[in-house]
Coordinates of C-alpha atoms in Angstrom, one line a residue:
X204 CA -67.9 80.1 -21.0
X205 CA -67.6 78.1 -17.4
X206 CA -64.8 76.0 -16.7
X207 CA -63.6 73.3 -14.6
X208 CA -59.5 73.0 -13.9
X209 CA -57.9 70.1 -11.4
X210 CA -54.5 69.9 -10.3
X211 CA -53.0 68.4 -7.1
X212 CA -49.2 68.0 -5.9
X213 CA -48.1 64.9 -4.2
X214 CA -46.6 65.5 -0.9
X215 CA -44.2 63.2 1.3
X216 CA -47.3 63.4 3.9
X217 CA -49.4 61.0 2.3
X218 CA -49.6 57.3 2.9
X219 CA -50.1 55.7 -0.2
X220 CA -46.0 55.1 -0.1
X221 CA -43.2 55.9 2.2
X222 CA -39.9 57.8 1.3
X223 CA -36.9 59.3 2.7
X224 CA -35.6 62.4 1.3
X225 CA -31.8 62.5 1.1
X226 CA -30.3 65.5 3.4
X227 CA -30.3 68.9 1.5
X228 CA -31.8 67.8 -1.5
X229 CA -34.7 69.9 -3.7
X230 CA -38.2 68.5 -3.6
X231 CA -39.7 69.7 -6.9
X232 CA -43.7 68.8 -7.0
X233 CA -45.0 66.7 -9.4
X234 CA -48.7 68.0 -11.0
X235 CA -50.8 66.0 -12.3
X236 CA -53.2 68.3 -14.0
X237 CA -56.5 67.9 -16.0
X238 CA -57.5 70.5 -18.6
X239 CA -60.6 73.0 -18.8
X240 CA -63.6 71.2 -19.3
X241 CA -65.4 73.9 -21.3
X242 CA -69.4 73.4 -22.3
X243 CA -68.8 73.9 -25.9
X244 CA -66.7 71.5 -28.3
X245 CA -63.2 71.4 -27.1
X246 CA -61.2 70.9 -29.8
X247 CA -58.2 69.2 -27.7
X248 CA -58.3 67.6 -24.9
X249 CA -54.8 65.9 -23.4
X250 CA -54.8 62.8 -20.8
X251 CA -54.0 63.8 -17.2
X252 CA -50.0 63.8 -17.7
X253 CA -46.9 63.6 -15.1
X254 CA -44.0 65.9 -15.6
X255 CA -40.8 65.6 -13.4
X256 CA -37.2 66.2 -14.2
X257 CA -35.2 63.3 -14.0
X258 CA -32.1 64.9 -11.8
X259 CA -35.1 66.3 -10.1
X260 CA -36.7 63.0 -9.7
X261 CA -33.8 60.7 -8.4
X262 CA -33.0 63.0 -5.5
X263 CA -36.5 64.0 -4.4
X264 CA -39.1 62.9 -2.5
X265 CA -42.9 63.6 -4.4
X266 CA -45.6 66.0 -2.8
X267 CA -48.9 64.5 -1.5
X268 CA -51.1 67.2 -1.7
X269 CA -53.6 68.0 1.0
X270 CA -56.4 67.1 -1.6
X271 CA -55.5 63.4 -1.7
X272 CA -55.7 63.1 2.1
X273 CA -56.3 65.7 4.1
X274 CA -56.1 65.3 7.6
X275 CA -56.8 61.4 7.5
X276 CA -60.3 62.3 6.9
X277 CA -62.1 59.8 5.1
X278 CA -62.6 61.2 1.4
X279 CA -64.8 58.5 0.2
X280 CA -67.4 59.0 2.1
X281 CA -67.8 63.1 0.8
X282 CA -69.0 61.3 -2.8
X283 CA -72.1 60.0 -3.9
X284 CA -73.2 56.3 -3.0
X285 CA -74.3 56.0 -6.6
X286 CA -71.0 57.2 -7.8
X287 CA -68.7 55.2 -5.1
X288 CA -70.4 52.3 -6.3
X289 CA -70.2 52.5 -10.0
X290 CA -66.2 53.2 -10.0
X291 CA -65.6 50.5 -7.4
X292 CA -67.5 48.0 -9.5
X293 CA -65.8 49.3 -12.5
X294 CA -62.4 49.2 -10.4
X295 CA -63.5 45.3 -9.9
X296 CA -64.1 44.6 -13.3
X297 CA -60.7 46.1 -14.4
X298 CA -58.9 43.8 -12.0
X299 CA -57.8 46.6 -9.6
X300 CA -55.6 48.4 -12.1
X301 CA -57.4 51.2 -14.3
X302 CA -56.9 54.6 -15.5
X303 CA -59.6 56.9 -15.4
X304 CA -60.6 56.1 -19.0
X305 CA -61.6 52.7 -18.0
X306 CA -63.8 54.0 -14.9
X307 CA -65.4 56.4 -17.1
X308 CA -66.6 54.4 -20.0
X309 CA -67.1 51.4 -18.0
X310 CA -69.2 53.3 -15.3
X311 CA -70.9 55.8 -17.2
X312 CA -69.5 58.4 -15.7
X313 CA -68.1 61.7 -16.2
X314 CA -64.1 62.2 -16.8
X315 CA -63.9 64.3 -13.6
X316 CA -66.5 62.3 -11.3
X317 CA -64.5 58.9 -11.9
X318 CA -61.0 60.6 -11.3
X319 CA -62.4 62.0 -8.2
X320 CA -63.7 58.9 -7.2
X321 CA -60.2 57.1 -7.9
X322 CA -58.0 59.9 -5.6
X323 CA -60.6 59.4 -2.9
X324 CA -60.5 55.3 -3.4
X325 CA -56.9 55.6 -3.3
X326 CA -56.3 57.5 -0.7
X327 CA -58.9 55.4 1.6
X328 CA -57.9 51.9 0.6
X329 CA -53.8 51.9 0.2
X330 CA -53.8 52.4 -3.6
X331 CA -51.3 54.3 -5.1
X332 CA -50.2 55.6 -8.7
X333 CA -47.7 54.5 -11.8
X334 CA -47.0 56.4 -14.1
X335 CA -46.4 56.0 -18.0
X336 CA -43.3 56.4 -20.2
X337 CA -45.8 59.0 -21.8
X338 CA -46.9 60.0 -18.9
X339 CA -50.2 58.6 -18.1
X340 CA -51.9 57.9 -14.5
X341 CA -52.8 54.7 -13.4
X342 CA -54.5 53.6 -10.4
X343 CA -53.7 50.7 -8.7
X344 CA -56.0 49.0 -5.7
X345 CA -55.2 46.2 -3.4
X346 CA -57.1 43.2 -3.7
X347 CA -58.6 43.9 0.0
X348 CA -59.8 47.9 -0.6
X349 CA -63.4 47.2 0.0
X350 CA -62.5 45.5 3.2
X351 CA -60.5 48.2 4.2
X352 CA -62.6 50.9 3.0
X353 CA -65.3 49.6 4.9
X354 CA -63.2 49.4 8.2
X355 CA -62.3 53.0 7.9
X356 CA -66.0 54.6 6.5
X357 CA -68.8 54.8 9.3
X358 CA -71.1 55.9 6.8
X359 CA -70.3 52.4 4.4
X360 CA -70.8 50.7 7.4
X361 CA -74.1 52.2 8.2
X362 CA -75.8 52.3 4.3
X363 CA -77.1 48.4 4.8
X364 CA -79.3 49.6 7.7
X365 CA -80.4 52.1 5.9
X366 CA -81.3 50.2 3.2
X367 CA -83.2 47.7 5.5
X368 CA -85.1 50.7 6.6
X369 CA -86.0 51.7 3.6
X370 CA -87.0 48.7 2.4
X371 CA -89.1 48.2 5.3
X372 CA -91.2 51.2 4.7
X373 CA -91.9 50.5 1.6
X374 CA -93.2 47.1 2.6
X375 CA -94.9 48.6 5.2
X376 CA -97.0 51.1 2.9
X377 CA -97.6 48.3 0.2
X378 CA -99.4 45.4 3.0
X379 CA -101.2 49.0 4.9
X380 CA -102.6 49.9 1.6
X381 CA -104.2 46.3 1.3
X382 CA -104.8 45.7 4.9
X383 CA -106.6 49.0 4.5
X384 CA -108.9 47.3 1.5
X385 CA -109.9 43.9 3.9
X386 CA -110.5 46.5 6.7
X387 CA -112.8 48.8 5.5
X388 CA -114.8 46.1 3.8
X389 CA -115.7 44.8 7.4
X390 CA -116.4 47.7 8.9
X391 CA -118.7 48.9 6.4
X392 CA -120.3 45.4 6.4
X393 CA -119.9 45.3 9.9
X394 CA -122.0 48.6 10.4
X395 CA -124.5 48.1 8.1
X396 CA -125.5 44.4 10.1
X397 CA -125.5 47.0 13.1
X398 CA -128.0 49.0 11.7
X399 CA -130.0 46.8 10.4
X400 CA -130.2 45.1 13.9
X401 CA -130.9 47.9 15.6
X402 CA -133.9 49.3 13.8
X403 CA -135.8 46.5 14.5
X404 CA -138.3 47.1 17.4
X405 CA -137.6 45.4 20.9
X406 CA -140.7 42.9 20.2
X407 CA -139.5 41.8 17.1
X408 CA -136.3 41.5 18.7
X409 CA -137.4 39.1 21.6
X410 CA -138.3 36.4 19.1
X411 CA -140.9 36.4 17.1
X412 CA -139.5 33.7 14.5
X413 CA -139.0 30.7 16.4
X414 CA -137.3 32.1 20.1
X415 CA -134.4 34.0 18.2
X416 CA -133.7 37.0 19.9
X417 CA -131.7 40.3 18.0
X418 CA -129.8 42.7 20.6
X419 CA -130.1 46.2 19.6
X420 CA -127.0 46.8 21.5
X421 CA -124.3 45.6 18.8
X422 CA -120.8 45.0 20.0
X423 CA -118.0 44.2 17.6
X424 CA -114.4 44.0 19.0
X425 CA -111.7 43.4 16.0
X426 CA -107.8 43.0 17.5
X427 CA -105.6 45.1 15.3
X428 CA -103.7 41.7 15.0
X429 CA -105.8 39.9 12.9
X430 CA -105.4 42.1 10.3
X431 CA -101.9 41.0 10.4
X432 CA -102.2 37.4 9.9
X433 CA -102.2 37.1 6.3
X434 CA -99.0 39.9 6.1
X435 CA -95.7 38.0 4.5
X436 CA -92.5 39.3 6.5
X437 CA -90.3 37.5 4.3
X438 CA -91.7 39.9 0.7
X439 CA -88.3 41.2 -0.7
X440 CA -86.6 38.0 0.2
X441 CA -89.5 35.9 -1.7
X442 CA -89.5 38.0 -4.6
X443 CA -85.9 37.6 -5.3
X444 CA -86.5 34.1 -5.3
X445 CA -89.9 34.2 -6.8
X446 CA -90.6 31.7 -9.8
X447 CA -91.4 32.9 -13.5
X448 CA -95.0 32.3 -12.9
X449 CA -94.6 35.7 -11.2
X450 CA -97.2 35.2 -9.3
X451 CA -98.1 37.9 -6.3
X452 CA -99.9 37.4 -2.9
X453 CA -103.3 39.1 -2.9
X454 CA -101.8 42.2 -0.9
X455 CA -99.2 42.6 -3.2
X456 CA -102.2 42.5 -6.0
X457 CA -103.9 44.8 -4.4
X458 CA -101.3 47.7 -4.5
X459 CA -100.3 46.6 -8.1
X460 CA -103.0 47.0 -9.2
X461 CA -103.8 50.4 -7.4
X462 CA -100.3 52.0 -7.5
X463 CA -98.5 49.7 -10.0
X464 CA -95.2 48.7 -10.0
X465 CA -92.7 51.2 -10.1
X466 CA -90.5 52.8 -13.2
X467 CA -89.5 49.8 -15.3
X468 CA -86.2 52.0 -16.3
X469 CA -85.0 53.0 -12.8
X470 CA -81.7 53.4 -13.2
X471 CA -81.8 52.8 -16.8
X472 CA -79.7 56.2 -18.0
X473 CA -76.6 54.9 -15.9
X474 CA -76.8 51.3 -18.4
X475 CA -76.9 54.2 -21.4
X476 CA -73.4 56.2 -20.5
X477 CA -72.2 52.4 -20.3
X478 CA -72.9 51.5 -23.2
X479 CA -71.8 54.7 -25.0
X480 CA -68.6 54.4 -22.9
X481 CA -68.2 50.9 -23.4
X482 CA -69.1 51.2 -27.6
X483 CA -66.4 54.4 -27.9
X484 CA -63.6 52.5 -26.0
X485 CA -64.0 49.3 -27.8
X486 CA -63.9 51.2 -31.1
X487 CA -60.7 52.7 -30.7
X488 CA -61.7 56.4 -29.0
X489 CA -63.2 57.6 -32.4
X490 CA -66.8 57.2 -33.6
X491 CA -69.1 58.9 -36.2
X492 CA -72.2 60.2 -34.5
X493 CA -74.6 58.0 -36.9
X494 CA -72.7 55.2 -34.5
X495 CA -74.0 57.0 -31.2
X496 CA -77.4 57.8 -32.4
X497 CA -78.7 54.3 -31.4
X498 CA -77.7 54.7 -28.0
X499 CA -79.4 58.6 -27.6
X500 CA -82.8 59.8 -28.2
X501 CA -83.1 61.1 -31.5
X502 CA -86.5 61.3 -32.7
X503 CA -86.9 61.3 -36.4
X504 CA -83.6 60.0 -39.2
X505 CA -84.8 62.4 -41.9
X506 CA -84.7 65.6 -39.5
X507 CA -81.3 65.0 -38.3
X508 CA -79.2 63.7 -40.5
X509 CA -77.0 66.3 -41.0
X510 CA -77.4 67.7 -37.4
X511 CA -75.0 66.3 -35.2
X512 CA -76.1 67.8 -31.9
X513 CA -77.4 65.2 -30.4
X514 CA -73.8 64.3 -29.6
X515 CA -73.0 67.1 -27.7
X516 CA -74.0 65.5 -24.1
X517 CA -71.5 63.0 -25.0
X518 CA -68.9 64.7 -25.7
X519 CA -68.9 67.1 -22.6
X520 CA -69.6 63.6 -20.3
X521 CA -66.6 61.7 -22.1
X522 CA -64.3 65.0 -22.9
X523 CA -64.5 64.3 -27.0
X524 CA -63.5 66.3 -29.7
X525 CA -64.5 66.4 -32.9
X526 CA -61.8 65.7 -35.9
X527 CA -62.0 66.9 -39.6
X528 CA -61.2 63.5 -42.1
X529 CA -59.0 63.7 -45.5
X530 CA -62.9 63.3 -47.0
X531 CA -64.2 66.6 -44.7
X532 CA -66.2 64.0 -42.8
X533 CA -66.8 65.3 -39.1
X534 CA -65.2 62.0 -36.4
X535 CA -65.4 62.3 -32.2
X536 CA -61.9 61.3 -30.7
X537 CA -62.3 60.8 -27.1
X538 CA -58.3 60.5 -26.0
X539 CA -59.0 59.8 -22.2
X540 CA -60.7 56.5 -23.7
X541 CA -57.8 55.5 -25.9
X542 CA -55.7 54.5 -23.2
X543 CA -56.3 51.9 -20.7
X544 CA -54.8 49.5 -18.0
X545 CA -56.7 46.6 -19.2
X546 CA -56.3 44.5 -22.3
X547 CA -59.6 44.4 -24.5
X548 CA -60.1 43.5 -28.3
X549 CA -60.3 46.8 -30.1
X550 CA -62.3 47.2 -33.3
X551 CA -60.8 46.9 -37.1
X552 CA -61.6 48.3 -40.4
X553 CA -62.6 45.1 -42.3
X554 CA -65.8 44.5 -39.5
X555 CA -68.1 47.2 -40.8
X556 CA -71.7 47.1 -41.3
X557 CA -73.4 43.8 -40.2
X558 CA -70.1 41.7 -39.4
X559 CA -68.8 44.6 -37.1
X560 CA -72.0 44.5 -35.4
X561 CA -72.1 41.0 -34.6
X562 CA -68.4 41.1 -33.8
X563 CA -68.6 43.4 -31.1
X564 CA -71.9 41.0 -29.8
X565 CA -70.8 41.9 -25.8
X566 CA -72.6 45.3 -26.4
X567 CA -76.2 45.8 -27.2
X568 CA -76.5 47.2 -30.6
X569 CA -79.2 49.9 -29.5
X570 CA -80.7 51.5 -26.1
X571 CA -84.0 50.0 -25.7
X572 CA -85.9 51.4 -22.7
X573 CA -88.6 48.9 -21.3
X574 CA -92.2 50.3 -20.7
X575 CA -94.0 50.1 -18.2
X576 CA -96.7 48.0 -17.0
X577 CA -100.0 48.6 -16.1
X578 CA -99.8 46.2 -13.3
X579 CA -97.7 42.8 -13.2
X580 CA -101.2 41.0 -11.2
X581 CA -102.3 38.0 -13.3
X582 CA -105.6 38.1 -14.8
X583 CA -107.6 36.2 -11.7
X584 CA -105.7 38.5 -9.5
X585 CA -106.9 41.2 -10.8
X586 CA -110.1 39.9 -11.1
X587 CA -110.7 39.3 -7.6
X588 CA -109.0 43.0 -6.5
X589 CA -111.6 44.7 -8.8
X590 CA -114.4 42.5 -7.5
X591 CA -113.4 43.7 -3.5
X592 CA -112.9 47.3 -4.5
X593 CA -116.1 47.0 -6.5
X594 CA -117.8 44.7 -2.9
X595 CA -116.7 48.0 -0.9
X596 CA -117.7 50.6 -2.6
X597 CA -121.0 49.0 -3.2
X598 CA -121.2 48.7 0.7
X599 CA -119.9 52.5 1.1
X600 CA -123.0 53.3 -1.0
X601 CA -125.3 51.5 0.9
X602 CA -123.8 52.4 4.4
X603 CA -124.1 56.3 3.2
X604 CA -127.6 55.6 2.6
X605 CA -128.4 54.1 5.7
X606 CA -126.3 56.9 8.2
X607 CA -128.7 59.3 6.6
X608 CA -131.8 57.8 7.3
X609 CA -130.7 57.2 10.9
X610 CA -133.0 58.0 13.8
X611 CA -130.9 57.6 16.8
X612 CA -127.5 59.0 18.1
X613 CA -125.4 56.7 16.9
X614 CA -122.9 55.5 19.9
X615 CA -119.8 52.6 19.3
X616 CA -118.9 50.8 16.3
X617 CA -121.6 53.2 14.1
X618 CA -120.8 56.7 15.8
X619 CA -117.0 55.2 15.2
X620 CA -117.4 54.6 11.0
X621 CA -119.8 57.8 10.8
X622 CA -116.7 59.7 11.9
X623 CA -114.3 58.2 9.5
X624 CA -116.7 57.7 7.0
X625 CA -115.6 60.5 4.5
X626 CA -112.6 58.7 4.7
X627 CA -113.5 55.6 4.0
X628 CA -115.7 57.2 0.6
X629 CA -112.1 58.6 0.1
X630 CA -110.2 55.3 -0.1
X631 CA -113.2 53.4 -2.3
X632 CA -113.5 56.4 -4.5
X633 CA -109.4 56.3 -5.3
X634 CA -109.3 52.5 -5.3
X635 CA -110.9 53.0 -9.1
X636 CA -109.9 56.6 -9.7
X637 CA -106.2 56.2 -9.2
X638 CA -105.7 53.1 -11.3
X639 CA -107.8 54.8 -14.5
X640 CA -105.6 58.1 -14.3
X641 CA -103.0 55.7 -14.2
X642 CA -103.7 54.1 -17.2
X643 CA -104.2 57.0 -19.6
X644 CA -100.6 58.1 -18.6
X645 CA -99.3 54.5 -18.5
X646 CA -100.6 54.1 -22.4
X647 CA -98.7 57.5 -23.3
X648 CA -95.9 57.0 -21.5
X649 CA -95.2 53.7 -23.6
X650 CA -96.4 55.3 -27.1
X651 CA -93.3 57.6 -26.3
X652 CA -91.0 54.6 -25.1
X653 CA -91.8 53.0 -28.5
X654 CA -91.5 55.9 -30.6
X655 CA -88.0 56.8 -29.6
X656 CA -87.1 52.4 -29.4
X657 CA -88.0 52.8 -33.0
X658 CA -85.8 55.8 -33.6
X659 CA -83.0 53.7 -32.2
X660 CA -83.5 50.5 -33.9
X661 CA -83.9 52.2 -37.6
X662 CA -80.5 53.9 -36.3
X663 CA -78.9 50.6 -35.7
X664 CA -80.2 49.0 -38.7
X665 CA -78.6 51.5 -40.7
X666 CA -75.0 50.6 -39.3
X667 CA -75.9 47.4 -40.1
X668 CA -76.6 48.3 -44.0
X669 CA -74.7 51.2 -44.1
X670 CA -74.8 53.3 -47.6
X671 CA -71.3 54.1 -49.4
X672 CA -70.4 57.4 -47.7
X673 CA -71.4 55.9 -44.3
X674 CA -69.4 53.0 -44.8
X675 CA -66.2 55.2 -45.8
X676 CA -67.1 57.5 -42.5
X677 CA -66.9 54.4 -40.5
X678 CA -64.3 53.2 -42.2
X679 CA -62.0 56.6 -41.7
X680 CA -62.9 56.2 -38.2
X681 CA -61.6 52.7 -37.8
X682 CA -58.3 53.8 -39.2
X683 CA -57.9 57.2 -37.0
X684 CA -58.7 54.5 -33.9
X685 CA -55.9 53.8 -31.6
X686 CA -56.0 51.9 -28.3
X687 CA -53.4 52.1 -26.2
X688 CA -53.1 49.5 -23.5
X689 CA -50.4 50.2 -20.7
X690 CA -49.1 47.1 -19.4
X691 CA -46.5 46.6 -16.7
X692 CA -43.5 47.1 -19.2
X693 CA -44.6 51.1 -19.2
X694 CA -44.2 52.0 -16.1
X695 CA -41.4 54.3 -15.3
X696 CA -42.6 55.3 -11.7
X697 CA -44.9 54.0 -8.8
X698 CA -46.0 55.3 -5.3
X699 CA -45.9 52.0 -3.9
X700 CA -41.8 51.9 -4.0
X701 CA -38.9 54.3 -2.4
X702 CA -37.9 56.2 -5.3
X703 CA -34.1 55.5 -5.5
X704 CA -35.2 51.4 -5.8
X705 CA -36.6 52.6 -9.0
X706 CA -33.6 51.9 -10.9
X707 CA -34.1 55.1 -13.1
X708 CA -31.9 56.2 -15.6
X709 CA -31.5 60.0 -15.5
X710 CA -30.0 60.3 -18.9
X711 CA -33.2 58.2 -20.2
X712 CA -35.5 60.0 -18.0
X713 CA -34.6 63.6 -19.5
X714 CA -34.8 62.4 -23.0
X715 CA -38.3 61.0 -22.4
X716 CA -39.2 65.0 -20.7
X717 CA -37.5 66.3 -23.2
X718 CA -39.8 64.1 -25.9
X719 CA -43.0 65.3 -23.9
X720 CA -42.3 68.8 -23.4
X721 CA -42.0 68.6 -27.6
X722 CA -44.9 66.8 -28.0
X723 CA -46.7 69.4 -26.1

């Protein structure tokens, strides 16, 4: 069975507060330490916790360890962009003030990701830490941390131009895809005028209808810039600001119809862990798995109803445990949810079934994933791409014919199509071919999405109605609920002050360790 164990010691080195030691005195660290995260069910699982002796306390300074800042190196920029961003939003949305709870079930992410995130945030930005009367963390973030965070990170600074970039590149491949539709149309038009004008004979040529005169030597010059003209430099910023109509230039048609439009649910399982983290913290910390199931994919009711694996994801992403009732009914306590810096409505008892579910009305009642769409063109735009692609390949047809039946060497434009000619059979062949294997896996793709949307929904109808031993499940959950919200009034110690302005009381101090060594 793997694993995972954190602990770090704060050290007089770090800068999230400054402290001098009086002369001679001991420096006992204080750990802040997080338990084993084991891949099974663990069946208790304890808040990170602060343990210091007050005598201890009042003449010592605290440890920084080397894994809060080591070196000044900047620690934010060794996580994730997608993580980073998701606790720092969180961290927004919590006013500045949260404990790790709140990062994790308002981000959707793990227990150890978003306290990893907050030690990295805090020791980038300024923050630093308070500490409960029972021991709990708190991270606390000056109004200004993204500004200084993004003084102090090279790689924050540089993640805009690299989203230009990419950006760009996409745009670039959508308008080359199209440009590459106009293009080959006129060269294979193009060539086959050529052809036709240079089998006729040098008499007929001279101008046997009425003086007009044919030259067997075609030219065609074509400036790479006019296939540009039509090419919109402004596309992202016009389809942020695009109207409902939805309406697409034709090169934008072109590639959506072609290549579609990309996953409708990018991004989509990050909204899920919010939601689940978001549903568990508003409830309280304990659930019943019949109230997760609308936010996981459980295929079938009748299958599963007395198979509760389907929680287990949760459960290792949110640290829960699973608690026996008086009634033997199975409940999920997630502790590191139950406690947070910010005040929020928590659920009660007498809002089950349909009023609880329009009480809680800030969180979706079910996941529903969106599915996708064949292409987002209008019905004349799509019209007028199939009738080009269908114009070119009709011309790549002909033009084939033609290059077989020629008689001479071929020299400029024609020798120039004949050798890209497979290619251009390539793109007309693929213009129909891609879009039709597309749309076999488009139409099973969203059979699926509406299969397990169903699942879901019947799920969340049935919390709605709920039967008489669902109701007293949900109702043994509503009473085993506790939130604890950790205002100001908590606090017996902060990094941000000298520790002997902290006014502690070390008679007071020893009876509260004495209280939590017990409790332990």
């Amino acid at each position: 069975m793997a694993s995972i164990s954190t602990c770090f010691t704060i050290s007089p080195n770090c800068g999230l507060y400054s402290y001098s030691r009086p002369p001679n005195s001991p420096r006992p660290p204080i750990q802040f330490q997080t338990p084993p995260l084991s891949l099974g069910i663990a069946w208790k699982v304890r808040e990170p916790r602060v343990l210091a002796r007050a005598g201890a306390a009042k003449a010592s300074s605290v440890d920084v360890a080397s894994t809060i800042r080591p070196g000044g190196a900047v620690e934010s920029d060794k996580l994730p962009s997608d993580v980073r961003k998701r606790a720092m939003d969180a961290v927004d949305a919590c006013g500045g003030r949260v404990t790790v709870g709140d990062v994790a079930s308002g981000a959707g992410l793990k227990l150890n990701e978003a306290q990893k995130a907050l030690q990295a945030l805090a020791s980038d930005t300024s923050g630093f830490l308070e500490v409960s009367d029972e021991g709990d963390v708190l991270y606390v973030f000056p109004k200004d941390y993204r500004a200084k965070l993004a003084a102090k990170s090279f790689r924050i600074k540089v993640e805009p131009l690299f989203e230009k970039a990419k950006a760009t590149t996409e745009y670039l491949v959508r308008v080359s895809f199209g440009t590459a539709l106009i293009a080959s149309i006129v060269l294979v038009y193009t060539t086959i005028i050529a052809l036709l004008s240079s089998s006729r004979s040098e008499d007929d040529s001279r101008g046997r209808r009425g003086g007009r005169s044919y030259d067997s030597g075609f030219t065609f010059y074509l400036s790479p810039a006019d296939l540009f003209w039509y090419w919109d430099p402004y596309y992202y910023r016009r389809r942020r600001i695009q109207t409902d109509d939805n309406k697409m230039n034709f090169i934008e048609s072109i590639f959506s119809f072609v290549f579609g439009d990309g996953d409708p649910n990018q991004g989509i399982e990050e909204e899920r862990w919010k939601l689940i983290g978001q549903y568990i913290s508003s409830n309280g910390g304990v659930v019943t798995a019949e109230e997760l199931a609308p936010y996981l994919d459980v295929e079938s009711t009748g299958a599963t109803t007395n198979d509760d694996s389907y929680i287990l994801p949760v459960l290792l992403r949110f640290d829960g445990q699973p608690e026996i009732d008086e009634e033997g009914n199975i409940l999920y306590r997630f502790p590191s949810l139950q406690r947070t810096a910010s005040s929020q409505r928590s659920g009660r008892k007498e809002y089950v079934g349909r009023r609880w579910t329009d009480w809680i009305g800030g969180i979706e009642k079910f996941f529903n994933e969106r599915k996708w769409q064949f292409s987002k063109t209008s019905t004349s735009e799509r019209a007028m791409v199939i009738g080009l692609g269908g114009l070119n390949l009709f011309g790549i047809i002909i033009l084939g014919t033609m290059l077989k039946d020629i008689a001479v060497k071929p020299s400029g434009l024609i020798k120039f199509v004949t050798d890209i000619f497979p290619l251009l059979q390539i793109y007309a062949g693929s213009f129909f071919a891609i879009p039709l294997v597309r749309w076999f896996l488009v139409r099973n793709r969203n059979a699926q999405i509406e299969k397990r949307n169903q699942a879901r929904q019947l799920r969340a109808r049935a919390l709605e109605s709920p039967d008489v031993s669902l109701r007293r499940k949900l109702l043994s959950a509503r009473d085993m609920a506790q939130r604890t919200v950790i205002g100001q009034d908590r606090i017996v110690y902060s990094t941000d002050k000298d520790l002997i302005e902290q006014d502690y009381e070390a008679r007071e101090w020893d009876t509260r360790f004495r209280e939590i060594e017990k409790s332990d």
